[in-house]
Amino acid sequence: MADVIRFSVSLENALLEAFDRYLADRGYPTRSEAIRDLIRDQLIRNDTEAAEGEQVVVVSLVFDHHNRNLTSSLLEKQHCRHELVVAVLHVHLGERHCLEVIVLRGPSAAIRQLGDELVAAEGVLHGQVMTTGSEADFGRWH
Ligand code: NI
């Protein structure tokens, strides 16, 4: 771990109690670990909005695989931008529905556009585009 610095934070009692309940609900061992996660999350969100370099997003999609037009369209979109697609995990949720988790890495605008297109494809029942940090981001912080 990089150099660690201790600092104190002043909070209203009610805010701290709510934060401690948040920590307990999520199983955080210490306030410090939770605060580190919150800070990294905010920095990643902030940096991503302004980033021009390489970024990483994780796209999740739930769809009915009987919708052949959709499955074909999702594949076509990924093949058209194959240089951005790092990995695809396909899970058969049941007889009808599939969950796909797709990791995209590349220029921020390009991967966000592809992620948004996949989620917006007609027939996707639930989809999310989650941004995470790049190797360079975590290298700076840890
Ligand atoms: Ni499936």
PDB file of N, CA, C and O in Angstrom, residues 10-85:
ATOM      1  N   SER A  10     -14.813  15.900  10.696  1.00  0.00           N
ATOM      2  CA  SER A  10     -15.881  16.317  11.605  1.00  0.00           C
ATOM      3  C   SER A  10     -17.231  16.054  10.935  1.00  0.00           C
ATOM      4  O   SER A  10     -17.441  16.457   9.800  1.00  0.00           O
ATOM      5  N   LEU A  11     -18.109  15.357  11.651  1.00  0.00           N
ATOM      6  CA  LEU A  11     -19.428  15.023  11.104  1.00  0.00           C
ATOM      7  C   LEU A  11     -20.487  15.250  12.166  1.00  0.00           C
ATOM      8  O   LEU A  11     -20.215  15.074  13.364  1.00  0.00           O
ATOM      9  N   GLU A  12     -21.688  15.553  11.716  1.00  0.00           N
ATOM     10  CA  GLU A  12     -22.811  15.586  12.636  1.00  0.00           C
ATOM     11  C   GLU A  12     -23.046  14.163  13.143  1.00  0.00           C
ATOM     12  O   GLU A  12     -22.851  13.194  12.392  1.00  0.00           O
ATOM     13  N   ASN A  13     -23.496  14.051  14.385  1.00  0.00           N
ATOM     14  CA  ASN A  13     -23.683  12.737  14.995  1.00  0.00           C
ATOM     15  C   ASN A  13     -24.649  11.864  14.185  1.00  0.00           C
ATOM     16  O   ASN A  13     -24.382  10.681  13.950  1.00  0.00           O
ATOM     17  N   ALA A  14     -25.751  12.455  13.738  1.00  0.00           N
ATOM     18  CA  ALA A  14     -26.741  11.675  12.992  1.00  0.00           C
ATOM     19  C   ALA A  14     -26.151  11.153  11.677  1.00  0.00           C
ATOM     20  O   ALA A  14     -26.448  10.028  11.251  1.00  0.00           O
ATOM     21  N   LEU A  15     -25.307  11.965  11.056  1.00  0.00           N
ATOM     22  CA  LEU A  15     -24.687  11.546   9.796  1.00  0.00           C
ATOM     23  C   LEU A  15     -23.719  10.391  10.033  1.00  0.00           C
ATOM     24  O   LEU A  15     -23.678   9.416   9.281  1.00  0.00           O
ATOM     25  N   LEU A  16     -22.962  10.472  11.122  1.00  0.00           N
ATOM     26  CA  LEU A  16     -22.019   9.403  11.447  1.00  0.00           C
ATOM     27  C   LEU A  16     -22.760   8.113  11.796  1.00  0.00           C
ATOM     28  O   LEU A  16     -22.360   7.023  11.385  1.00  0.00           O
ATOM     29  N   GLU A  17     -23.873   8.249  12.535  1.00  0.00           N
ATOM     30  CA  GLU A  17     -24.650   7.044  12.873  1.00  0.00           C
ATOM     31  C   GLU A  17     -25.198   6.388  11.605  1.00  0.00           C
ATOM     32  O   GLU A  17     -25.182   5.168  11.474  1.00  0.00           O
ATOM     33  N   ALA A  18     -25.679   7.198  10.684  1.00  0.00           N
ATOM     34  CA  ALA A  18     -26.191   6.654   9.414  1.00  0.00           C
ATOM     35  C   ALA A  18     -25.060   5.986   8.635  1.00  0.00           C
ATOM     36  O   ALA A  18     -25.247   4.919   8.025  1.00  0.00           O
ATOM     37  N   PHE A  19     -23.885   6.600   8.658  1.00  0.00           N
ATOM     38  CA  PHE A  19     -22.735   6.028   7.957  1.00  0.00           C
ATOM     39  C   PHE A  19     -22.335   4.689   8.582  1.00  0.00           C
ATOM     40  O   PHE A  19     -22.053   3.713   7.884  1.00  0.00           O
ATOM     41  N   ASP A  20     -22.354   4.631   9.901  1.00  0.00           N
ATOM     42  CA  ASP A  20     -22.001   3.379  10.581  1.00  0.00           C
ATOM     43  C   ASP A  20     -23.015   2.273  10.276  1.00  0.00           C
ATOM     44  O   ASP A  20     -22.641   1.104  10.152  1.00  0.00           O
ATOM     45  N   ARG A  21     -24.288   2.641  10.123  1.00  0.00           N
ATOM     46  CA  ARG A  21     -25.285   1.626   9.737  1.00  0.00           C
ATOM     47  C   ARG A  21     -24.994   1.142   8.310  1.00  0.00           C
ATOM     48  O   ARG A  21     -25.096  -0.048   8.011  1.00  0.00           O
ATOM     49  N   TYR A  22     -24.616   2.076   7.454  1.00  0.00           N
ATOM     50  CA  TYR A  22     -24.245   1.735   6.070  1.00  0.00           C
ATOM     51  C   TYR A  22     -23.072   0.744   6.071  1.00  0.00           C
ATOM     52  O   TYR A  22     -23.071  -0.253   5.352  1.00  0.00           O
ATOM     53  N   LEU A  23     -22.071   1.012   6.909  1.00  0.00           N
ATOM     54  CA  LEU A  23     -20.905   0.123   6.996  1.00  0.00           C
ATOM     55  C   LEU A  23     -21.307  -1.261   7.474  1.00  0.00           C
ATOM     56  O   LEU A  23     -20.854  -2.268   6.933  1.00  0.00           O
ATOM     57  N   ALA A  24     -22.158  -1.284   8.507  1.00  0.00           N
ATOM     58  CA  ALA A  24     -22.566  -2.564   9.080  1.00  0.00           C
ATOM     59  C   ALA A  24     -23.376  -3.368   8.066  1.00  0.00           C
ATOM     60  O   ALA A  24     -23.167  -4.574   7.903  1.00  0.00           O
ATOM     61  N   ASP A  25     -24.284  -2.694   7.349  1.00  0.00           N
ATOM     62  CA  ASP A  25     -25.113  -3.382   6.354  1.00  0.00           C
ATOM     63  C   ASP A  25     -24.257  -4.028   5.274  1.00  0.00           C
ATOM     64  O   ASP A  25     -24.587  -5.086   4.747  1.00  0.00           O
ATOM     65  N   ARG A  26     -23.156  -3.373   4.923  1.00  0.00           N
ATOM     66  CA  ARG A  26     -22.320  -3.867   3.827  1.00  0.00           C
ATOM     67  C   ARG A  26     -21.132  -4.690   4.302  1.00  0.00           C
ATOM     68  O   ARG A  26     -20.372  -5.190   3.482  1.00  0.00           O
ATOM     69  N   GLY A  27     -20.981  -4.792   5.600  1.00  0.00           N
ATOM     70  CA  GLY A  27     -19.914  -5.636   6.137  1.00  0.00           C
ATOM     71  C   GLY A  27     -18.531  -5.031   6.073  1.00  0.00           C
ATOM     72  O   GLY A  27     -17.539  -5.760   6.061  1.00  0.00           O
ATOM     73  N   TYR A  28     -18.447  -3.713   6.042  1.00  0.00           N
ATOM     74  CA  TYR A  28     -17.120  -3.092   6.053  1.00  0.00           C
ATOM     75  C   TYR A  28     -16.450  -3.322   7.398  1.00  0.00           C
ATOM     76  O   TYR A  28     -17.083  -3.126   8.441  1.00  0.00           O
ATOM     77  N   PRO A  29     -15.162  -3.699   7.394  1.00  0.00           N
ATOM     78  CA  PRO A  29     -14.476  -3.933   8.667  1.00  0.00           C
ATOM     79  C   PRO A  29     -14.131  -2.634   9.397  1.00  0.00           C
ATOM     80  O   PRO A  29     -14.058  -2.624  10.623  1.00  0.00           O
ATOM     81  N   THR A  30     -13.917  -1.562   8.640  1.00  0.00           N
ATOM     82  CA  THR A  30     -13.526  -0.288   9.272  1.00  0.00           C
ATOM     83  C   THR A  30     -14.145   0.874   8.482  1.00  0.00           C
ATOM     84  O   THR A  30     -14.477   0.741   7.305  1.00  0.00           O
ATOM     85  N   ARG A  31     -14.241   2.011   9.160  1.00  0.00           N
ATOM     86  CA  ARG A  31     -14.676   3.232   8.467  1.00  0.00           C
ATOM     87  C   ARG A  31     -13.683   3.595   7.367  1.00  0.00           C
ATOM     88  O   ARG A  31     -14.068   4.075   6.293  1.00  0.00           O
ATOM     89  N   SER A  32     -12.401   3.396   7.643  1.00  0.00           N
ATOM     90  CA  SER A  32     -11.379   3.773   6.654  1.00  0.00           C
ATOM     91  C   SER A  32     -11.592   3.039   5.334  1.00  0.00           C
ATOM     92  O   SER A  32     -11.484   3.629   4.255  1.00  0.00           O
ATOM     93  N   GLU A  33     -11.899   1.744   5.410  1.00  0.00           N
ATOM     94  CA  GLU A  33     -12.080   0.973   4.172  1.00  0.00           C
ATOM     95  C   GLU A  33     -13.292   1.501   3.399  1.00  0.00           C
ATOM     96  O   GLU A  33     -13.254   1.630   2.172  1.00  0.00           O
ATOM     97  N   ALA A  34     -14.350   1.821   4.113  1.00  0.00           N
ATOM     98  CA  ALA A  34     -15.547   2.353   3.445  1.00  0.00           C
ATOM     99  C   ALA A  34     -15.264   3.720   2.825  1.00  0.00           C
ATOM    100  O   ALA A  34     -15.686   4.001   1.696  1.00  0.00           O
ATOM    101  N   ILE A  35     -14.546   4.561   3.536  1.00  0.00           N
ATOM    102  CA  ILE A  35     -14.241   5.900   3.015  1.00  0.00           C
ATOM    103  C   ILE A  35     -13.330   5.795   1.799  1.00  0.00           C
ATOM    104  O   ILE A  35     -13.518   6.508   0.809  1.00  0.00           O
ATOM    105  N   ARG A  36     -12.353   4.879   1.847  1.00  0.00           N
ATOM    106  CA  ARG A  36     -11.485   4.677   0.660  1.00  0.00           C
ATOM    107  C   ARG A  36     -12.320   4.279  -0.552  1.00  0.00           C
ATOM    108  O   ARG A  36     -12.126   4.800  -1.657  1.00  0.00           O
ATOM    109  N   ASP A  37     -13.272   3.362  -0.354  1.00  0.00           N
ATOM    110  CA  ASP A  37     -14.119   2.927  -1.477  1.00  0.00           C
ATOM    111  C   ASP A  37     -14.960   4.085  -2.010  1.00  0.00           C
ATOM    112  O   ASP A  37     -15.118   4.246  -3.223  1.00  0.00           O
ATOM    113  N   LEU A  38     -15.526   4.883  -1.103  1.00  0.00           N
ATOM    114  CA  LEU A  38     -16.367   6.009  -1.538  1.00  0.00           C
ATOM    115  C   LEU A  38     -15.541   7.040  -2.305  1.00  0.00           C
ATOM    116  O   LEU A  38     -16.000   7.584  -3.313  1.00  0.00           O
ATOM    117  N   ILE A  39     -14.347   7.305  -1.819  1.00  0.00           N
ATOM    118  CA  ILE A  39     -13.486   8.286  -2.501  1.00  0.00           C
ATOM    119  C   ILE A  39     -13.099   7.772  -3.883  1.00  0.00           C
ATOM    120  O   ILE A  39     -13.187   8.498  -4.881  1.00  0.00           O
ATOM    121  N   ARG A  40     -12.663   6.503  -3.958  1.00  0.00           N
ATOM    122  CA  ARG A  40     -12.290   5.948  -5.274  1.00  0.00           C
ATOM    123  C   ARG A  40     -13.473   5.986  -6.233  1.00  0.00           C
ATOM    124  O   ARG A  40     -13.323   6.324  -7.406  1.00  0.00           O
ATOM    125  N   ASP A  41     -14.656   5.641  -5.725  1.00  0.00           N
ATOM    126  CA  ASP A  41     -15.845   5.636  -6.583  1.00  0.00           C
ATOM    127  C   ASP A  41     -16.121   7.021  -7.150  1.00  0.00           C
ATOM    128  O   ASP A  41     -16.392   7.183  -8.340  1.00  0.00           O
ATOM    129  N   GLN A  42     -16.015   8.033  -6.299  1.00  0.00           N
ATOM    130  CA  GLN A  42     -16.267   9.398  -6.771  1.00  0.00           C
ATOM    131  C   GLN A  42     -15.201   9.857  -7.751  1.00  0.00           C
ATOM    132  O   GLN A  42     -15.499  10.522  -8.742  1.00  0.00           O
ATOM    133  N   LEU A  43     -13.940   9.510  -7.472  1.00  0.00           N
ATOM    134  CA  LEU A  43     -12.861   9.905  -8.381  1.00  0.00           C
ATOM    135  C   LEU A  43     -13.011   9.229  -9.736  1.00  0.00           C
ATOM    136  O   LEU A  43     -12.794   9.851 -10.786  1.00  0.00           O
ATOM    137  N   ILE A  44     -13.390   7.946  -9.727  1.00  0.00           N
ATOM    138  CA  ILE A  44     -13.581   7.225 -10.992  1.00  0.00           C
ATOM    139  C   ILE A  44     -14.711   7.878 -11.788  1.00  0.00           C
ATOM    140  O   ILE A  44     -14.596   8.119 -12.981  1.00  0.00           O
ATOM    141  N   ARG A  45     -15.828   8.174 -11.094  1.00  0.00           N
ATOM    142  CA  ARG A  45     -16.945   8.822 -11.800  1.00  0.00           C
ATOM    143  C   ARG A  45     -16.514  10.172 -12.365  1.00  0.00           C
ATOM    144  O   ARG A  45     -16.819  10.502 -13.507  1.00  0.00           O
ATOM    145  N   ASN A  46     -15.821  10.940 -11.557  1.00  0.00           N
ATOM    146  CA  ASN A  46     -15.406  12.270 -11.978  1.00  0.00           C
ATOM    147  C   ASN A  46     -14.401  12.205 -13.120  1.00  0.00           C
ATOM    148  O   ASN A  46     -14.534  12.906 -14.121  1.00  0.00           O
ATOM    149  N   ASP A  47     -13.393  11.327 -12.974  1.00  0.00           N
ATOM    150  CA  ASP A  47     -12.355  11.225 -13.994  1.00  0.00           C
ATOM    151  C   ASP A  47     -12.929  10.716 -15.307  1.00  0.00           C
ATOM    152  O   ASP A  47     -12.515  11.130 -16.379  1.00  0.00           O
ATOM    153  N   THR A  48     -13.879   9.798 -15.210  1.00  0.00           N
ATOM    154  CA  THR A  48     -14.425   9.189 -16.410  1.00  0.00           C
ATOM    155  C   THR A  48     -15.167  10.202 -17.257  1.00  0.00           C
ATOM    156  O   THR A  48     -15.097  10.169 -18.484  1.00  0.00           O
ATOM    157  N   GLU A  49     -15.859  11.114 -16.580  1.00  0.00           N
ATOM    158  CA  GLU A  49     -16.611  12.109 -17.338  1.00  0.00           C
ATOM    159  C   GLU A  49     -15.691  12.982 -18.173  1.00  0.00           C
ATOM    160  O   GLU A  49     -16.053  13.426 -19.261  1.00  0.00           O
ATOM    161  N   ALA A  50     -14.483  13.216 -17.662  1.00  0.00           N
ATOM    162  CA  ALA A  50     -13.560  14.106 -18.353  1.00  0.00           C
ATOM    163  C   ALA A  50     -12.464  13.347 -19.104  1.00  0.00           C
ATOM    164  O   ALA A  50     -11.665  13.948 -19.794  1.00  0.00           O
ATOM    165  N   ALA A  51     -12.463  12.011 -18.953  1.00  0.00           N
ATOM    166  CA  ALA A  51     -11.321  11.243 -19.449  1.00  0.00           C
ATOM    167  C   ALA A  51     -11.277  11.168 -20.963  1.00  0.00           C
ATOM    168  O   ALA A  51     -12.297  11.063 -21.621  1.00  0.00           O
ATOM    169  N   GLU A  52     -10.083  11.206 -21.472  1.00  0.00           N
ATOM    170  CA  GLU A  52      -9.877  10.973 -22.897  1.00  0.00           C
ATOM    171  C   GLU A  52      -9.054   9.720 -23.114  1.00  0.00           C
ATOM    172  O   GLU A  52      -8.981   9.203 -24.214  1.00  0.00           O
ATOM    173  N   GLY A  53      -8.423   9.211 -22.068  1.00  0.00           N
ATOM    174  CA  GLY A  53      -7.574   8.032 -22.192  1.00  0.00           C
ATOM    175  C   GLY A  53      -8.367   6.751 -22.080  1.00  0.00           C
ATOM    176  O   GLY A  53      -9.582   6.737 -22.185  1.00  0.00           O
ATOM    177  N   GLU A  54      -7.638   5.666 -21.826  1.00  0.00           N
ATOM    178  CA  GLU A  54      -8.271   4.356 -21.746  1.00  0.00           C
ATOM    179  C   GLU A  54      -9.113   4.229 -20.482  1.00  0.00           C
ATOM    180  O   GLU A  54      -8.677   4.599 -19.401  1.00  0.00           O
ATOM    181  N   GLN A  55     -10.308   3.710 -20.646  1.00  0.00           N
ATOM    182  CA  GLN A  55     -11.195   3.457 -19.527  1.00  0.00           C
ATOM    183  C   GLN A  55     -11.744   2.052 -19.650  1.00  0.00           C
ATOM    184  O   GLN A  55     -11.612   1.404 -20.692  1.00  0.00           O
ATOM    185  N   VAL A  56     -12.398   1.615 -18.585  1.00  0.00           N
ATOM    186  CA  VAL A  56     -13.000   0.285 -18.571  1.00  0.00           C
ATOM    187  C   VAL A  56     -14.453   0.419 -18.121  1.00  0.00           C
ATOM    188  O   VAL A  56     -14.730   1.141 -17.155  1.00  0.00           O
ATOM    189  N   VAL A  57     -15.358  -0.238 -18.831  1.00  0.00           N
ATOM    190  CA  VAL A  57     -16.739  -0.321 -18.363  1.00  0.00           C
ATOM    191  C   VAL A  57     -17.180  -1.777 -18.374  1.00  0.00           C
ATOM    192  O   VAL A  57     -16.686  -2.589 -19.153  1.00  0.00           O
ATOM    193  N   VAL A  58     -18.108  -2.082 -17.462  1.00  0.00           N
ATOM    194  CA  VAL A  58     -18.705  -3.408 -17.376  1.00  0.00           C
ATOM    195  C   VAL A  58     -20.178  -3.242 -17.720  1.00  0.00           C
ATOM    196  O   VAL A  58     -20.886  -2.465 -17.084  1.00  0.00           O
ATOM    197  N   VAL A  59     -20.611  -3.943 -18.751  1.00  0.00           N
ATOM    198  CA  VAL A  59     -21.991  -3.836 -19.221  1.00  0.00           C
ATOM    199  C   VAL A  59     -22.716  -5.118 -18.840  1.00  0.00           C
ATOM    200  O   VAL A  59     -22.199  -6.217 -19.070  1.00  0.00           O
ATOM    201  N   SER A  60     -23.884  -4.987 -18.225  1.00  0.00           N
ATOM    202  CA  SER A  60     -24.693  -6.178 -17.961  1.00  0.00           C
ATOM    203  C   SER A  60     -25.995  -6.060 -18.738  1.00  0.00           C
ATOM    204  O   SER A  60     -26.572  -4.971 -18.847  1.00  0.00           O
ATOM    205  N   LEU A  61     -26.415  -7.171 -19.299  1.00  0.00           N
ATOM    206  CA  LEU A  61     -27.624  -7.211 -20.124  1.00  0.00           C
ATOM    207  C   LEU A  61     -28.429  -8.452 -19.768  1.00  0.00           C
ATOM    208  O   LEU A  61     -27.855  -9.544 -19.668  1.00  0.00           O
ATOM    209  N   VAL A  62     -29.721  -8.287 -19.593  1.00  0.00           N
ATOM    210  CA  VAL A  62     -30.617  -9.438 -19.437  1.00  0.00           C
ATOM    211  C   VAL A  62     -31.606  -9.399 -20.593  1.00  0.00           C
ATOM    212  O   VAL A  62     -32.181  -8.338 -20.888  1.00  0.00           O
ATOM    213  N   PHE A  63     -31.764 -10.536 -21.257  1.00  0.00           N
ATOM    214  CA  PHE A  63     -32.668 -10.583 -22.408  1.00  0.00           C
ATOM    215  C   PHE A  63     -33.196 -11.997 -22.608  1.00  0.00           C
ATOM    216  O   PHE A  63     -32.669 -12.964 -22.053  1.00  0.00           O
ATOM    217  N   ASP A  64     -34.237 -12.080 -23.408  1.00  0.00           N
ATOM    218  CA  ASP A  64     -34.854 -13.359 -23.763  1.00  0.00           C
ATOM    219  C   ASP A  64     -34.156 -13.875 -25.018  1.00  0.00           C
ATOM    220  O   ASP A  64     -34.201 -13.231 -26.059  1.00  0.00           O
ATOM    221  N   HIS A  65     -33.522 -15.034 -24.922  1.00  0.00           N
ATOM    222  CA  HIS A  65     -32.745 -15.493 -26.084  1.00  0.00           C
ATOM    223  C   HIS A  65     -33.622 -15.962 -27.234  1.00  0.00           C
ATOM    224  O   HIS A  65     -33.142 -16.197 -28.335  1.00  0.00           O
ATOM    225  N   HIS A  66     -34.936 -16.098 -26.994  1.00  0.00           N
ATOM    226  CA  HIS A  66     -35.836 -16.424 -28.111  1.00  0.00           C
ATOM    227  C   HIS A  66     -35.987 -15.247 -29.067  1.00  0.00           C
ATOM    228  O   HIS A  66     -36.451 -15.411 -30.185  1.00  0.00           O
ATOM    229  N   ASN A  67     -35.618 -14.060 -28.603  1.00  0.00           N
ATOM    230  CA  ASN A  67     -35.661 -12.868 -29.450  1.00  0.00           C
ATOM    231  C   ASN A  67     -34.421 -12.882 -30.351  1.00  0.00           C
ATOM    232  O   ASN A  67     -33.391 -12.309 -30.035  1.00  0.00           O
ATOM    233  N   ARG A  68     -34.553 -13.572 -31.475  1.00  0.00           N
ATOM    234  CA  ARG A  68     -33.395 -13.802 -32.356  1.00  0.00           C
ATOM    235  C   ARG A  68     -32.850 -12.499 -32.945  1.00  0.00           C
ATOM    236  O   ARG A  68     -31.648 -12.374 -33.163  1.00  0.00           O
ATOM    237  N   ASN A  69     -33.758 -11.583 -33.227  1.00  0.00           N
ATOM    238  CA  ASN A  69     -33.283 -10.299 -33.764  1.00  0.00           C
ATOM    239  C   ASN A  69     -32.374  -9.600 -32.754  1.00  0.00           C
ATOM    240  O   ASN A  69     -31.361  -9.015 -33.128  1.00  0.00           O
ATOM    241  N   LEU A  70     -32.754  -9.681 -31.495  1.00  0.00           N
ATOM    242  CA  LEU A  70     -31.950  -9.028 -30.463  1.00  0.00           C
ATOM    243  C   LEU A  70     -30.610  -9.725 -30.280  1.00  0.00           C
ATOM    244  O   LEU A  70     -29.566  -9.074 -30.253  1.00  0.00           O
ATOM    245  N   THR A  71     -30.609 -11.045 -30.170  1.00  0.00           N
ATOM    246  CA  THR A  71     -29.334 -11.746 -29.955  1.00  0.00           C
ATOM    247  C   THR A  71     -28.393 -11.498 -31.122  1.00  0.00           C
ATOM    248  O   THR A  71     -27.192 -11.286 -30.937  1.00  0.00           O
ATOM    249  N   SER A  72     -28.945 -11.466 -32.319  1.00  0.00           N
ATOM    250  CA  SER A  72     -28.129 -11.185 -33.499  1.00  0.00           C
ATOM    251  C   SER A  72     -27.604  -9.750 -33.477  1.00  0.00           C
ATOM    252  O   SER A  72     -26.435  -9.492 -33.783  1.00  0.00           O
ATOM    253  N   SER A  73     -28.455  -8.822 -33.081  1.00  0.00           N
ATOM    254  CA  SER A  73     -28.067  -7.416 -33.028  1.00  0.00           C
ATOM    255  C   SER A  73     -26.980  -7.171 -31.971  1.00  0.00           C
ATOM    256  O   SER A  73     -26.024  -6.432 -32.210  1.00  0.00           O
ATOM    257  N   LEU A  74     -27.123  -7.813 -30.814  1.00  0.00           N
ATOM    258  CA  LEU A  74     -26.114  -7.642 -29.759  1.00  0.00           C
ATOM    259  C   LEU A  74     -24.758  -8.163 -30.224  1.00  0.00           C
ATOM    260  O   LEU A  74     -23.717  -7.545 -29.980  1.00  0.00           O
ATOM    261  N   LEU A  75     -24.774  -9.313 -30.907  1.00  0.00           N
ATOM    262  CA  LEU A  75     -23.517  -9.875 -31.424  1.00  0.00           C
ATOM    263  C   LEU A  75     -22.908  -8.977 -32.491  1.00  0.00           C
ATOM    264  O   LEU A  75     -21.702  -8.745 -32.516  1.00  0.00           O
ATOM    265  N   GLU A  76     -23.757  -8.483 -33.375  1.00  0.00           N
ATOM    266  CA  GLU A  76     -23.276  -7.634 -34.473  1.00  0.00           C
ATOM    267  C   GLU A  76     -22.603  -6.360 -33.924  1.00  0.00           C
ATOM    268  O   GLU A  76     -21.528  -5.969 -34.376  1.00  0.00           O
ATOM    269  N   LYS A  77     -23.257  -5.764 -32.941  1.00  0.00           N
ATOM    270  CA  LYS A  77     -22.697  -4.533 -32.355  1.00  0.00           C
ATOM    271  C   LYS A  77     -21.325  -4.801 -31.735  1.00  0.00           C
ATOM    272  O   LYS A  77     -20.412  -3.982 -31.834  1.00  0.00           O
ATOM    273  N   GLN A  78     -21.182  -5.950 -31.085  1.00  0.00           N
ATOM    274  CA  GLN A  78     -19.898  -6.266 -30.447  1.00  0.00           C
ATOM    275  C   GLN A  78     -18.821  -6.597 -31.476  1.00  0.00           C
ATOM    276  O   GLN A  78     -17.670  -6.209 -31.327  1.00  0.00           O
ATOM    277  N   HIS A  79     -19.222  -7.329 -32.540  1.00  0.00           N
ATOM    278  CA  HIS A  79     -18.225  -7.661 -33.566  1.00  0.00           C
ATOM    279  C   HIS A  79     -17.766  -6.420 -34.325  1.00  0.00           C
ATOM    280  O   HIS A  79     -16.607  -6.324 -34.716  1.00  0.00           O
ATOM    281  N   CYS A  80     -18.684  -5.480 -34.521  1.00  0.00           N
ATOM    282  CA  CYS A  80     -18.312  -4.244 -35.229  1.00  0.00           C
ATOM    283  C   CYS A  80     -17.257  -3.459 -34.459  1.00  0.00           C
ATOM    284  O   CYS A  80     -16.475  -2.725 -35.038  1.00  0.00           O
ATOM    285  N   ARG A  81     -17.274  -3.570 -33.127  1.00  0.00           N
ATOM    286  CA  ARG A  81     -16.299  -2.853 -32.290  1.00  0.00           C
ATOM    287  C   ARG A  81     -15.482  -3.848 -31.468  1.00  0.00           C
ATOM    288  O   ARG A  81     -15.217  -3.633 -30.293  1.00  0.00           O
ATOM    289  N   HIS A  82     -15.079  -4.946 -32.097  1.00  0.00           N
ATOM    290  CA  HIS A  82     -14.412  -6.042 -31.378  1.00  0.00           C
ATOM    291  C   HIS A  82     -13.153  -5.596 -30.647  1.00  0.00           C
ATOM    292  O   HIS A  82     -12.762  -6.199 -29.643  1.00  0.00           O
ATOM    293  N   GLU A  83     -12.520  -4.536 -31.145  1.00  0.00           N
ATOM    294  CA  GLU A  83     -11.285  -4.081 -30.487  1.00  0.00           C
ATOM    295  C   GLU A  83     -11.557  -3.522 -29.103  1.00  0.00           C
ATOM    296  O   GLU A  83     -10.629  -3.386 -28.293  1.00  0.00           O
ATOM    297  N   LEU A  84     -12.815  -3.207 -28.803  1.00  0.00           N
ATOM    298  CA  LEU A  84     -13.177  -2.666 -27.490  1.00  0.00           C
ATOM    299  C   LEU A  84     -13.631  -3.754 -26.523  1.00  0.00           C
ATOM    300  O   LEU A  84     -13.724  -3.512 -25.316  1.00  0.00           O
ATOM    301  N   VAL A  85     -13.950  -4.934 -27.047  1.00  0.00           N
ATOM    302  CA  VAL A  85     -14.548  -5.988 -26.223  1.00  0.00           C
ATOM    303  C   VAL A  85     -13.443  -6.884 -25.662  1.00  0.00           C
ATOM    304  O   VAL A  85     -12.763  -7.586 -26.405  1.00  0.00           O
TER     305      VAL A  85
END
